[in-house]
Short mmCIF file of N, CA and C in Angstrom, two decimals:
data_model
loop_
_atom_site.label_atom_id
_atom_site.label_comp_id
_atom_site.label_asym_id
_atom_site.label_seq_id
_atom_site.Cartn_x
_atom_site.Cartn_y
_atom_site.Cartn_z
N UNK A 23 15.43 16.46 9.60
CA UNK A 23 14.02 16.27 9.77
C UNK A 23 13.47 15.49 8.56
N UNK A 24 12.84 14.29 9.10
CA UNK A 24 12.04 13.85 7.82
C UNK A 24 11.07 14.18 6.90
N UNK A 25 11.07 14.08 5.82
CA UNK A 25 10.04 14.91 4.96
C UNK A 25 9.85 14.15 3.61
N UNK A 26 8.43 14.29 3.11
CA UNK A 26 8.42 13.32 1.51
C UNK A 26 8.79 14.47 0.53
N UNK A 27 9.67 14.36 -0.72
CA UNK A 27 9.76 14.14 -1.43
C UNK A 27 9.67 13.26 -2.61
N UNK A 28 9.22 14.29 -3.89
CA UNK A 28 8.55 13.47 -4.72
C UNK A 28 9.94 13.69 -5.89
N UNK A 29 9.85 12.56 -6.45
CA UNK A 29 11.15 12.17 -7.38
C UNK A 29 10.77 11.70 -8.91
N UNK A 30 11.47 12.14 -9.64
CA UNK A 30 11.03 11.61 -11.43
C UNK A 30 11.38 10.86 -11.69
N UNK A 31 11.23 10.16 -12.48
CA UNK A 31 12.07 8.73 -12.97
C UNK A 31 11.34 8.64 -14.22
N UNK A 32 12.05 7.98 -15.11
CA UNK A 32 10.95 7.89 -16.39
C UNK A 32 9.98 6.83 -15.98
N UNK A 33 8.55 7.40 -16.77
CA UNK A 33 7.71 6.91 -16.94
C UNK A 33 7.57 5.23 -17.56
N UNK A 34 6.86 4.60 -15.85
CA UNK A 34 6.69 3.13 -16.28
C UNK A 34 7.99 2.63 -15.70
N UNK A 35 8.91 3.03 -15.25
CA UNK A 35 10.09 2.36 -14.44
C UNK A 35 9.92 2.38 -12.92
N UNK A 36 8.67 3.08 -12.36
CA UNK A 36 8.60 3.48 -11.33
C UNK A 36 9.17 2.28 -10.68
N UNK A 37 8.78 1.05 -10.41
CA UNK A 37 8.95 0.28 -9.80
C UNK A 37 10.34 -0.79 -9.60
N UNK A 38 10.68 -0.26 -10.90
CA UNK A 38 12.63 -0.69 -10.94
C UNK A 38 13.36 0.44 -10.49
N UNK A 39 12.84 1.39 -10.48
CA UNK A 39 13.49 2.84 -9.67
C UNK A 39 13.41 2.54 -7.93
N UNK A 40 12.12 2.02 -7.53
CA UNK A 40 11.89 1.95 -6.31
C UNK A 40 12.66 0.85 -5.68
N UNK A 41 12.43 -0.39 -6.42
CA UNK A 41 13.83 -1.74 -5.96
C UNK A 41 15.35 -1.20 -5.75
N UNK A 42 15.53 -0.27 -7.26
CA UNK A 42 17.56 0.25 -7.02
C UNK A 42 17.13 0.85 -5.94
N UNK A 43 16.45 1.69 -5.82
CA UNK A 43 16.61 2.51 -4.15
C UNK A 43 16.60 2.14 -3.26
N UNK A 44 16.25 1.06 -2.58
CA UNK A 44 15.92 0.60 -1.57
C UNK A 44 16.88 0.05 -1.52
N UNK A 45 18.01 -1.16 -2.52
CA UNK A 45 19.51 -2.01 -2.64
C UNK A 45 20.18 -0.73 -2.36
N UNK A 46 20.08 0.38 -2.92
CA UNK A 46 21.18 1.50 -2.56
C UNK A 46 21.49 1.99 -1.59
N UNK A 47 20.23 2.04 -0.73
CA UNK A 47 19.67 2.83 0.50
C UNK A 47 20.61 2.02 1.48
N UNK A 48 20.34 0.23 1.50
CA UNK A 48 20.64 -0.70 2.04
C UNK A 48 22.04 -0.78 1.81
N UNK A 49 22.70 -0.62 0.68
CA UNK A 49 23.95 -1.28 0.27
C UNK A 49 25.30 -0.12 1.09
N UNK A 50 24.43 0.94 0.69
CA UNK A 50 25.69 2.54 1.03
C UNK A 50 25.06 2.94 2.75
N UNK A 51 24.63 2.18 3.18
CA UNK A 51 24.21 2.45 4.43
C UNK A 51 23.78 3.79 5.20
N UNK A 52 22.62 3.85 3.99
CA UNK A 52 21.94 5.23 4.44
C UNK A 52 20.03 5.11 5.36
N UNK A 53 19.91 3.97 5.74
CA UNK A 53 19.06 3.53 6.09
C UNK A 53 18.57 4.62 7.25
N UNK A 54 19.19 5.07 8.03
CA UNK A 54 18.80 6.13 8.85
C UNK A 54 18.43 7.61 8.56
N UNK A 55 19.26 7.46 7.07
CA UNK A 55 18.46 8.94 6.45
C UNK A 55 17.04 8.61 5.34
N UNK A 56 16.88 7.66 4.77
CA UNK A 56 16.00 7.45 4.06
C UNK A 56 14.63 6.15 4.84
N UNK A 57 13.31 6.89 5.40
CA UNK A 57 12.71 5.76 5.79
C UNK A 57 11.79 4.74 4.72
N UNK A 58 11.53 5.78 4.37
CA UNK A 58 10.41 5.22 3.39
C UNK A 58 9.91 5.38 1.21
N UNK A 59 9.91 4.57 0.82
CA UNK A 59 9.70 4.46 -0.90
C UNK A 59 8.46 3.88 -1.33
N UNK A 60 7.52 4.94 -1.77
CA UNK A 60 6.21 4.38 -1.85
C UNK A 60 6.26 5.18 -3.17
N UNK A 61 5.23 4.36 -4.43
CA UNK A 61 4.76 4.20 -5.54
C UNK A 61 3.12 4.52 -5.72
N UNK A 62 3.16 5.93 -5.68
CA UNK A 62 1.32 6.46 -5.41
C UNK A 62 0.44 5.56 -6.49
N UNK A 63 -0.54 4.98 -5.55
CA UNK A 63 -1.10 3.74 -6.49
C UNK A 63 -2.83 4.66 -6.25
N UNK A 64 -3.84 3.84 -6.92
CA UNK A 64 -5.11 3.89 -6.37
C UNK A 64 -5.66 2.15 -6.72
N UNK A 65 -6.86 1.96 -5.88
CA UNK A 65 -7.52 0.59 -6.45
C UNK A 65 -8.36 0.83 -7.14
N UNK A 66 -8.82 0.32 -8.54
CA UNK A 66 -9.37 1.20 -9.21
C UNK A 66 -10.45 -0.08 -10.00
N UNK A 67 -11.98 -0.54 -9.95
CA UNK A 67 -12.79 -1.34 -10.49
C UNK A 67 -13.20 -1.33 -12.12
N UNK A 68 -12.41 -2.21 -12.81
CA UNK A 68 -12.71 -2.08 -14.02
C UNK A 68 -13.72 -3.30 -14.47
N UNK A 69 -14.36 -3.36 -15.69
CA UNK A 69 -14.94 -4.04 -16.40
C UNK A 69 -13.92 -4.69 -17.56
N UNK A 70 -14.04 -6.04 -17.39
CA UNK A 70 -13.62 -6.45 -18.21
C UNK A 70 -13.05 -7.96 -18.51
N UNK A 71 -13.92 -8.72 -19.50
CA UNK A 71 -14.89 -9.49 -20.07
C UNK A 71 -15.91 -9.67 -19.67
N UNK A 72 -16.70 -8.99 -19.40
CA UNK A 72 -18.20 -8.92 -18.62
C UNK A 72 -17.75 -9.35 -16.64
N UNK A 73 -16.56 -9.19 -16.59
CA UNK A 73 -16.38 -9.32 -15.09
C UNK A 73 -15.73 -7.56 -14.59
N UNK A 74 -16.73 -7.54 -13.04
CA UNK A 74 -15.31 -6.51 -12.28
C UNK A 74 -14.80 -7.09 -11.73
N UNK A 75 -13.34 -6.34 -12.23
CA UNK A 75 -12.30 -7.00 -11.54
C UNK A 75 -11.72 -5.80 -10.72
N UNK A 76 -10.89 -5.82 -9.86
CA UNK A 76 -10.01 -4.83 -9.37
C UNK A 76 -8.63 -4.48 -9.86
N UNK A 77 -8.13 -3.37 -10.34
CA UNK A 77 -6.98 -3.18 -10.93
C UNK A 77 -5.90 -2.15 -9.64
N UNK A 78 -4.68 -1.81 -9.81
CA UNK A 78 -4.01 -0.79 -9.18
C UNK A 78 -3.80 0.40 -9.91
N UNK A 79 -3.88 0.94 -10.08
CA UNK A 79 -3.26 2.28 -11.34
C UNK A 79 -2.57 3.22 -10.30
N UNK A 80 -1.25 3.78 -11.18
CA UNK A 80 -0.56 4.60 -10.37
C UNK A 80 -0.95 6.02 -10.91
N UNK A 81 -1.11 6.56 -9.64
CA UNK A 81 -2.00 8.16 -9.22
C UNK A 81 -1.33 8.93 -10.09
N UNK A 82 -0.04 8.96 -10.06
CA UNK A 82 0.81 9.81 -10.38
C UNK A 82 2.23 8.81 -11.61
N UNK A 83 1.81 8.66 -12.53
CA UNK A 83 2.89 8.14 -13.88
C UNK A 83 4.20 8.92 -13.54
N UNK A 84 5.37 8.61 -13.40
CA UNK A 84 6.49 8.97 -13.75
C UNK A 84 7.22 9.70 -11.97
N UNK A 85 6.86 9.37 -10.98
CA UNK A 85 6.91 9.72 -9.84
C UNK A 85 6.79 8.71 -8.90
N UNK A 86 7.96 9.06 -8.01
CA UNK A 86 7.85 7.94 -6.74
C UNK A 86 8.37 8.92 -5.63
N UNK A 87 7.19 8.34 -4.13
CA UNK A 87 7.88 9.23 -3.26
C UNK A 87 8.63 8.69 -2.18
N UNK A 88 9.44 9.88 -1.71
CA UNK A 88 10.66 9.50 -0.58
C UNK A 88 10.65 10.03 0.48
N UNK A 89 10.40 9.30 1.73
CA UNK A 89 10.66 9.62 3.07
C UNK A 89 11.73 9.61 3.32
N UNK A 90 12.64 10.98 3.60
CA UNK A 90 14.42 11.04 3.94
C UNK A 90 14.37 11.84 4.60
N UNK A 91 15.55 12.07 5.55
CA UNK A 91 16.06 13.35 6.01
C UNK A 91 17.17 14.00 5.03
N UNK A 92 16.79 14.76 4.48
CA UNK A 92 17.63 15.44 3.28
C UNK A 92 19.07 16.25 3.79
N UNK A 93 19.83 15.18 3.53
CA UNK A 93 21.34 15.66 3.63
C UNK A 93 22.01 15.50 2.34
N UNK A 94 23.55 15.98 1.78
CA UNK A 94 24.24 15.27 1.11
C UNK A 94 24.69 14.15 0.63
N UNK A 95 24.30 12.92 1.99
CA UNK A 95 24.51 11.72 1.52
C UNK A 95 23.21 11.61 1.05
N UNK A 96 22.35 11.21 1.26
CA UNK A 96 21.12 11.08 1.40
C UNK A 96 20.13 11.57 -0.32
N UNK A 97 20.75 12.83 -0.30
CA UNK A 97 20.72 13.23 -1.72
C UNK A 97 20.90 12.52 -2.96
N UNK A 98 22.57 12.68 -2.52
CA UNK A 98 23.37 11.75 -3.75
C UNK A 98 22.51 9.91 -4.16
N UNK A 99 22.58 9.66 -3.00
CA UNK A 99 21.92 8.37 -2.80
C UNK A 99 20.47 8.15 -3.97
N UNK A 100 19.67 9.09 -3.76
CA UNK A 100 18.67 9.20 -4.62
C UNK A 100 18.80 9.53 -5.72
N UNK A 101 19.58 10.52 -6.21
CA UNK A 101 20.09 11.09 -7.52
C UNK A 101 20.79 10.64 -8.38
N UNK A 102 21.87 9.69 -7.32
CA UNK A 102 22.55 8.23 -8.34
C UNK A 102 21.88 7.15 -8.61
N UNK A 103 20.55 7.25 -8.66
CA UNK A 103 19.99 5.72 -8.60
C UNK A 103 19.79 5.69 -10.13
N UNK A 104 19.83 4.67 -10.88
CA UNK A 104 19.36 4.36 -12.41
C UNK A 104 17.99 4.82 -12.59
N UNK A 105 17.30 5.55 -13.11
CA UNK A 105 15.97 5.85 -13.59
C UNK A 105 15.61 7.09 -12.86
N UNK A 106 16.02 7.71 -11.98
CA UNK A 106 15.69 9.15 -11.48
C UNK A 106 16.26 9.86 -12.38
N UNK A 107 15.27 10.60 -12.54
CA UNK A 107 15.81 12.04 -13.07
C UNK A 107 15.98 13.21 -12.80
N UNK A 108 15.57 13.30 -11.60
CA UNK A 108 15.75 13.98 -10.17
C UNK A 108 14.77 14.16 -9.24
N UNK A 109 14.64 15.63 -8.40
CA UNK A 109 13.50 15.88 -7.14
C UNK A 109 12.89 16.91 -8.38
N UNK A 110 11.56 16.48 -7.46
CA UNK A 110 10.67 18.09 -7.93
C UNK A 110 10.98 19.28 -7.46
N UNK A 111 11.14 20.19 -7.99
CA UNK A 111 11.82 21.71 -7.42
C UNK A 111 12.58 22.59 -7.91
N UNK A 112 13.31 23.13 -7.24
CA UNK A 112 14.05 23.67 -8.25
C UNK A 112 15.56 22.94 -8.15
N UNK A 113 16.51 23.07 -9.21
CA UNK A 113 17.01 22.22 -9.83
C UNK A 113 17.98 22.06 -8.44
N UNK A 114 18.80 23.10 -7.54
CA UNK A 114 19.45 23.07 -7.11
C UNK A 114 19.17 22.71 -5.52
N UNK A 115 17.45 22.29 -5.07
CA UNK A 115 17.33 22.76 -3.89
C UNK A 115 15.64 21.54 -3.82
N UNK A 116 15.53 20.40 -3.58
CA UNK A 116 14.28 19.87 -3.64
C UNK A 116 13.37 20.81 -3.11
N UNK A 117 12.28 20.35 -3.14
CA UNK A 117 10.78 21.13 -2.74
C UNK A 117 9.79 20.33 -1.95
N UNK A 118 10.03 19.82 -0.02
CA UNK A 118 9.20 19.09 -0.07
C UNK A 118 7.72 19.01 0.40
N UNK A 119 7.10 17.80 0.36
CA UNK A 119 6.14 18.22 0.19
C UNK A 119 4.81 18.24 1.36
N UNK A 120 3.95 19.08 1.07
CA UNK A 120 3.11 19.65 2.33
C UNK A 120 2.21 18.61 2.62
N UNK A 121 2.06 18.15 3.77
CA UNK A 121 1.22 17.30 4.48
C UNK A 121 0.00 16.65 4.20
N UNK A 122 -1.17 18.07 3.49
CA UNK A 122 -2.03 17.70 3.01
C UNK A 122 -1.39 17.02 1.22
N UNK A 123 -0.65 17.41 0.75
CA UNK A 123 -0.24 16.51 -0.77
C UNK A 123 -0.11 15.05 -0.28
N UNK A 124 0.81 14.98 0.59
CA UNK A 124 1.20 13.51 1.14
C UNK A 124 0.13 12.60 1.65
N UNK A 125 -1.53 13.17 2.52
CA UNK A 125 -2.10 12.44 3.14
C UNK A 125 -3.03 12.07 1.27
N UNK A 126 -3.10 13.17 0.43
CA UNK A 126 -3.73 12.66 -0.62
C UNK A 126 -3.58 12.05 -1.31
N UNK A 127 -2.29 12.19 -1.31
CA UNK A 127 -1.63 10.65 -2.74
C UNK A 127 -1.19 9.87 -2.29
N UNK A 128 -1.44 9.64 -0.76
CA UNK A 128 -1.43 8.22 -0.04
C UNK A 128 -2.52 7.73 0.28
N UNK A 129 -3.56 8.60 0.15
CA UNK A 129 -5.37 8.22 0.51
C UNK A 129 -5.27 8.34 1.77
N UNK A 130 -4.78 9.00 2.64
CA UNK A 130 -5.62 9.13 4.18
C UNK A 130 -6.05 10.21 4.54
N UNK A 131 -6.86 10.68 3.88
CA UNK A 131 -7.96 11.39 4.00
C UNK A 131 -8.44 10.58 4.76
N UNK A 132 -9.29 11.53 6.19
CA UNK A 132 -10.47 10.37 7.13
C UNK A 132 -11.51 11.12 6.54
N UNK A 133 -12.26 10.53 6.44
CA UNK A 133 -14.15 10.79 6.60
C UNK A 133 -14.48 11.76 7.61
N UNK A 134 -14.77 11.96 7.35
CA UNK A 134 -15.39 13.24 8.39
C UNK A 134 -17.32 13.12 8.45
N UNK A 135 -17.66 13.07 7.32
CA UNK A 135 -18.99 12.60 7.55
C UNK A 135 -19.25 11.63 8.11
N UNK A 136 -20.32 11.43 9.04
CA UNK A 136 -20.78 11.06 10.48
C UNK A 136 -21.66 9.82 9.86
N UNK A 137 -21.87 8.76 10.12
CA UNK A 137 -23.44 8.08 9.47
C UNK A 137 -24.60 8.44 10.26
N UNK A 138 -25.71 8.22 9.48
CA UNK A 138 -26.84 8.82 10.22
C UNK A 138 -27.65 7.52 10.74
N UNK A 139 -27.89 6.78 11.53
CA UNK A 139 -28.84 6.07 11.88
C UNK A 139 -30.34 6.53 11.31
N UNK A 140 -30.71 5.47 11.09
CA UNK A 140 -32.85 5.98 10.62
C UNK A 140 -33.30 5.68 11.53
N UNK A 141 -34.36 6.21 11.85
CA UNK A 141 -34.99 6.51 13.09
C UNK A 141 -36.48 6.39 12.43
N UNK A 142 -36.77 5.88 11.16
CA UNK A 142 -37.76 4.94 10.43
C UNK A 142 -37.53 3.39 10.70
N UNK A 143 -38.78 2.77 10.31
CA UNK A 143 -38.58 2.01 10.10
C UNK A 143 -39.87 1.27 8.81
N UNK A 144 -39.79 -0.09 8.32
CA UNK A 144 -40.22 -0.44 7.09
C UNK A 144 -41.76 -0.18 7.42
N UNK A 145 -42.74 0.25 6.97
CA UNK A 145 -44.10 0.31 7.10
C UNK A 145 -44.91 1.58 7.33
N UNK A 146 -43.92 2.06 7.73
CA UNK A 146 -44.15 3.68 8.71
C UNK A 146 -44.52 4.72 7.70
N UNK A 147 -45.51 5.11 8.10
CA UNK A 147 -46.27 6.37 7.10
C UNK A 147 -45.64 7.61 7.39
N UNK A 148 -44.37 8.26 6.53
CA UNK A 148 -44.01 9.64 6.82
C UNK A 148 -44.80 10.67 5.70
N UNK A 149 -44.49 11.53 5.29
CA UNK A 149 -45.18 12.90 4.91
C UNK A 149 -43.63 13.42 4.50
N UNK A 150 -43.90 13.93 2.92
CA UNK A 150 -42.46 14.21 2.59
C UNK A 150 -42.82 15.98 2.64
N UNK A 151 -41.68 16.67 3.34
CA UNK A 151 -41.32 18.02 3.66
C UNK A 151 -40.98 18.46 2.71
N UNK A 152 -40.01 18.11 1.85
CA UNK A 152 -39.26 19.14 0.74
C UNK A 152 -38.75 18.65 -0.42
N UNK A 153 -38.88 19.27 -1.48
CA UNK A 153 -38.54 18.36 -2.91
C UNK A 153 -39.53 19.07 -3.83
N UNK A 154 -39.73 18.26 -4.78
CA UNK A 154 -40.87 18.35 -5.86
C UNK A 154 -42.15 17.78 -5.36
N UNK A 155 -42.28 16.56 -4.04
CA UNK A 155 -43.40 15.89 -3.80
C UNK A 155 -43.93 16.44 -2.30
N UNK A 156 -43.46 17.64 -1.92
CA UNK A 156 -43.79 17.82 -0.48
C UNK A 156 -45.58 17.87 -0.90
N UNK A 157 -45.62 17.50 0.49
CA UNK A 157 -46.50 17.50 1.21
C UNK A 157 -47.83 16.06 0.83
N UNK A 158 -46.90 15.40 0.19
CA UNK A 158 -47.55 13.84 -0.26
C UNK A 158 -47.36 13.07 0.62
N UNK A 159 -47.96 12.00 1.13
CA UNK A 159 -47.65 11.32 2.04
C UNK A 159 -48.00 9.53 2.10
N UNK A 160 -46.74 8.98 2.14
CA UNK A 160 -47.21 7.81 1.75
C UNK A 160 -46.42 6.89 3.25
N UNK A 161 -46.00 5.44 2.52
CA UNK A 161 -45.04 4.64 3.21
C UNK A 161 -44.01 3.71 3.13
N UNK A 162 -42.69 4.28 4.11
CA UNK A 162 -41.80 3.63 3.61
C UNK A 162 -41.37 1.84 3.33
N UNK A 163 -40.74 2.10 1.69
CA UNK A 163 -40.40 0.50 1.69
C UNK A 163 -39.36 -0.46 1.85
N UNK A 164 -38.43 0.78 1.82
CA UNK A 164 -36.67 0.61 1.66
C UNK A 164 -36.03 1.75 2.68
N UNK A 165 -35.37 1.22 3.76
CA UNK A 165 -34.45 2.34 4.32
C UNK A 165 -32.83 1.51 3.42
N UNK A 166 -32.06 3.31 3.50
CA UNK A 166 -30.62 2.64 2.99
C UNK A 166 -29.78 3.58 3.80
N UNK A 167 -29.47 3.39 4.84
CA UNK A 167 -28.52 4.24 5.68
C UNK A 167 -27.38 4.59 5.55
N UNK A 168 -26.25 4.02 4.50
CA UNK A 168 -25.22 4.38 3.87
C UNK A 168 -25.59 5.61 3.17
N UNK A 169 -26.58 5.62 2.16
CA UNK A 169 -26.93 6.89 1.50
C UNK A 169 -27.80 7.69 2.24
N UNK A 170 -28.39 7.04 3.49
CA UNK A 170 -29.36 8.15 4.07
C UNK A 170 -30.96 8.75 3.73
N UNK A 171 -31.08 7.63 2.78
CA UNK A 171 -32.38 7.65 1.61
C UNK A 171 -33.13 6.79 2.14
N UNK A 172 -34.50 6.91 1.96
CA UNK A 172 -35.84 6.26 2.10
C UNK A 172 -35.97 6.00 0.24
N UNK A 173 -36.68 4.66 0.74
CA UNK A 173 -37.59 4.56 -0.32
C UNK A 173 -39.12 4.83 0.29
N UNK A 174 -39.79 5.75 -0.37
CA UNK A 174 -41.38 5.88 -0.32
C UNK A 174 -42.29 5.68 -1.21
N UNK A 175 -43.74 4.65 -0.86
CA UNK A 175 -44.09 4.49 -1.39
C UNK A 175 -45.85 5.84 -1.46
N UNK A 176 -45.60 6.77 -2.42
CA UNK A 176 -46.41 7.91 -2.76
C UNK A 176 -47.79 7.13 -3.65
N UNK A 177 -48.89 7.94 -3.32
CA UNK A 177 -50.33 7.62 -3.86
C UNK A 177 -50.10 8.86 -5.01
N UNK A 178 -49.94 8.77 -6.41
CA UNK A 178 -49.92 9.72 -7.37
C UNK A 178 -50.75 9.32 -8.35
N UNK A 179 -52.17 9.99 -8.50
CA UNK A 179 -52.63 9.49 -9.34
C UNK A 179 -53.89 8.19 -8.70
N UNK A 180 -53.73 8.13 -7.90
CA UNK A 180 -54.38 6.87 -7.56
C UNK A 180 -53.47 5.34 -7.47
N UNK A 181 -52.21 5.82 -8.04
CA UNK A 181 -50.96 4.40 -7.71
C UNK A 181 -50.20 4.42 -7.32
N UNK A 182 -49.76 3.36 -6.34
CA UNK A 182 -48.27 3.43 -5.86
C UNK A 182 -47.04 3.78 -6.42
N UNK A 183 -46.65 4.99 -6.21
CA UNK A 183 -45.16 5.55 -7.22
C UNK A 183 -43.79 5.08 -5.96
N UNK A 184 -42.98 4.29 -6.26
CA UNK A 184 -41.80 4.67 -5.25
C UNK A 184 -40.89 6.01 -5.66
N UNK A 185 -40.75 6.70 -4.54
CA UNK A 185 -39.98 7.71 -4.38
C UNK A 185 -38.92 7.89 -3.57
N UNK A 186 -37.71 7.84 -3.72
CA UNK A 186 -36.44 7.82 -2.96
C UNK A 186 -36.11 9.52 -2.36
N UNK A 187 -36.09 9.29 -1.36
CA UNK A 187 -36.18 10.82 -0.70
C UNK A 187 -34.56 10.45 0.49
N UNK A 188 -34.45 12.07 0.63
CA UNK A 188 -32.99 12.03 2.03
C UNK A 188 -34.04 11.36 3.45
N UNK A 189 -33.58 11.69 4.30
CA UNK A 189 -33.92 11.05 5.27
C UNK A 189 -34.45 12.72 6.58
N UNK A 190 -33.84 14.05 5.47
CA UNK A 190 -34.43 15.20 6.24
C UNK A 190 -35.30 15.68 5.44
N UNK A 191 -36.19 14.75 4.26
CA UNK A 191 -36.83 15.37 3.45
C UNK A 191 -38.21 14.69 3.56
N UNK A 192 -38.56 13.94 5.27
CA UNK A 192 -39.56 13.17 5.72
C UNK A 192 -39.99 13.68 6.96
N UNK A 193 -41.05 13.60 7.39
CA UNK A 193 -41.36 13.69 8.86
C UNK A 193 -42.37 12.57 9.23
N UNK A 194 -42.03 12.01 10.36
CA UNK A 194 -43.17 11.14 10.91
C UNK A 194 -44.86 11.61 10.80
N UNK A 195 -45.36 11.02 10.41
CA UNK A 195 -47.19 11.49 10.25
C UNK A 195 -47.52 11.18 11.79
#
């Protein structure tokens, strides 16, 4: 049965660990026990020289994982490779790993939160329900439906204040 396992290798070789494996996999003709060699990455936005740029960083330093069906060949195969230092587990017996580990340090997590359509629109005088400003009532200037936020424009004081509110923290006037 196929299953990921996660494997050591020294740190920063991940990716010359992952090439021998794959020539090994290929060379000793274990291709039917080993499917898959992935290198837990994230995309990650840095600054830098006054630009963002996009970088990769790996999730996990010193670890690469393996889709195999864990037999003796299959084993050896991984364990002889240059830069492993073995499975995670215990020494005599890998440990692999549970479904939810695997969908996380591969990122497929789905969304589960729903988007909300606004059911505002730009001009519209709502009346804010709940917060620090209930029961003020002004009009909106900004819908942002990704975040689900109004911008409102509130009479405080005698001046227009904008106030960014949820979108259940309004009611139509």
């Amino acid at each position: 049965m196929f299953r990921w396992y996660a494997v050591n290798t020294y740190s920063g070789h991940e990716n010359k660990v992952k090439q021998n494996l794959e020539h090994r996999v290929v060379s000793l003709g274990q291709q039917r026990n080993v499917r898959q060699i992935v290198i837990p990455t994230e995309h990650v936005s840095e600054m830098k020289d006054g630009q963002k740029i996009q970088i990769e960083r790996r999730t996990m330093p010193g670890y690469v994982l393996v889709n195999m069906d864990l037999n003796e060949d299959s084993w050896g195969v991984v364990k002889g490779t240059p830069g492993v230092t073995g499975f995670v587990g215990a020494s005599n017996e890998p440990v692999p790993l549970t479904q939810g580990e695997v969908d996380r340090l591969l990122h497929k997590e789905v969304a589960v939160r729903e988007r909300t359509r606004a059911q505002y629109t730009i001009g519209e005088s709502v009346k804010v329900v709940s917060g620090p400003l209930s029961d003020f009532s002004g009009e909106i200037s900004e819908i942002n439906e990704d975040a689900a936020k109004l911008k409102v424009l509130v009479s405080i004081f005698g001046r227009e204040t904008p106030v960014e509110v949820g979108f259940d923290q309004v009611k139509k006037v």
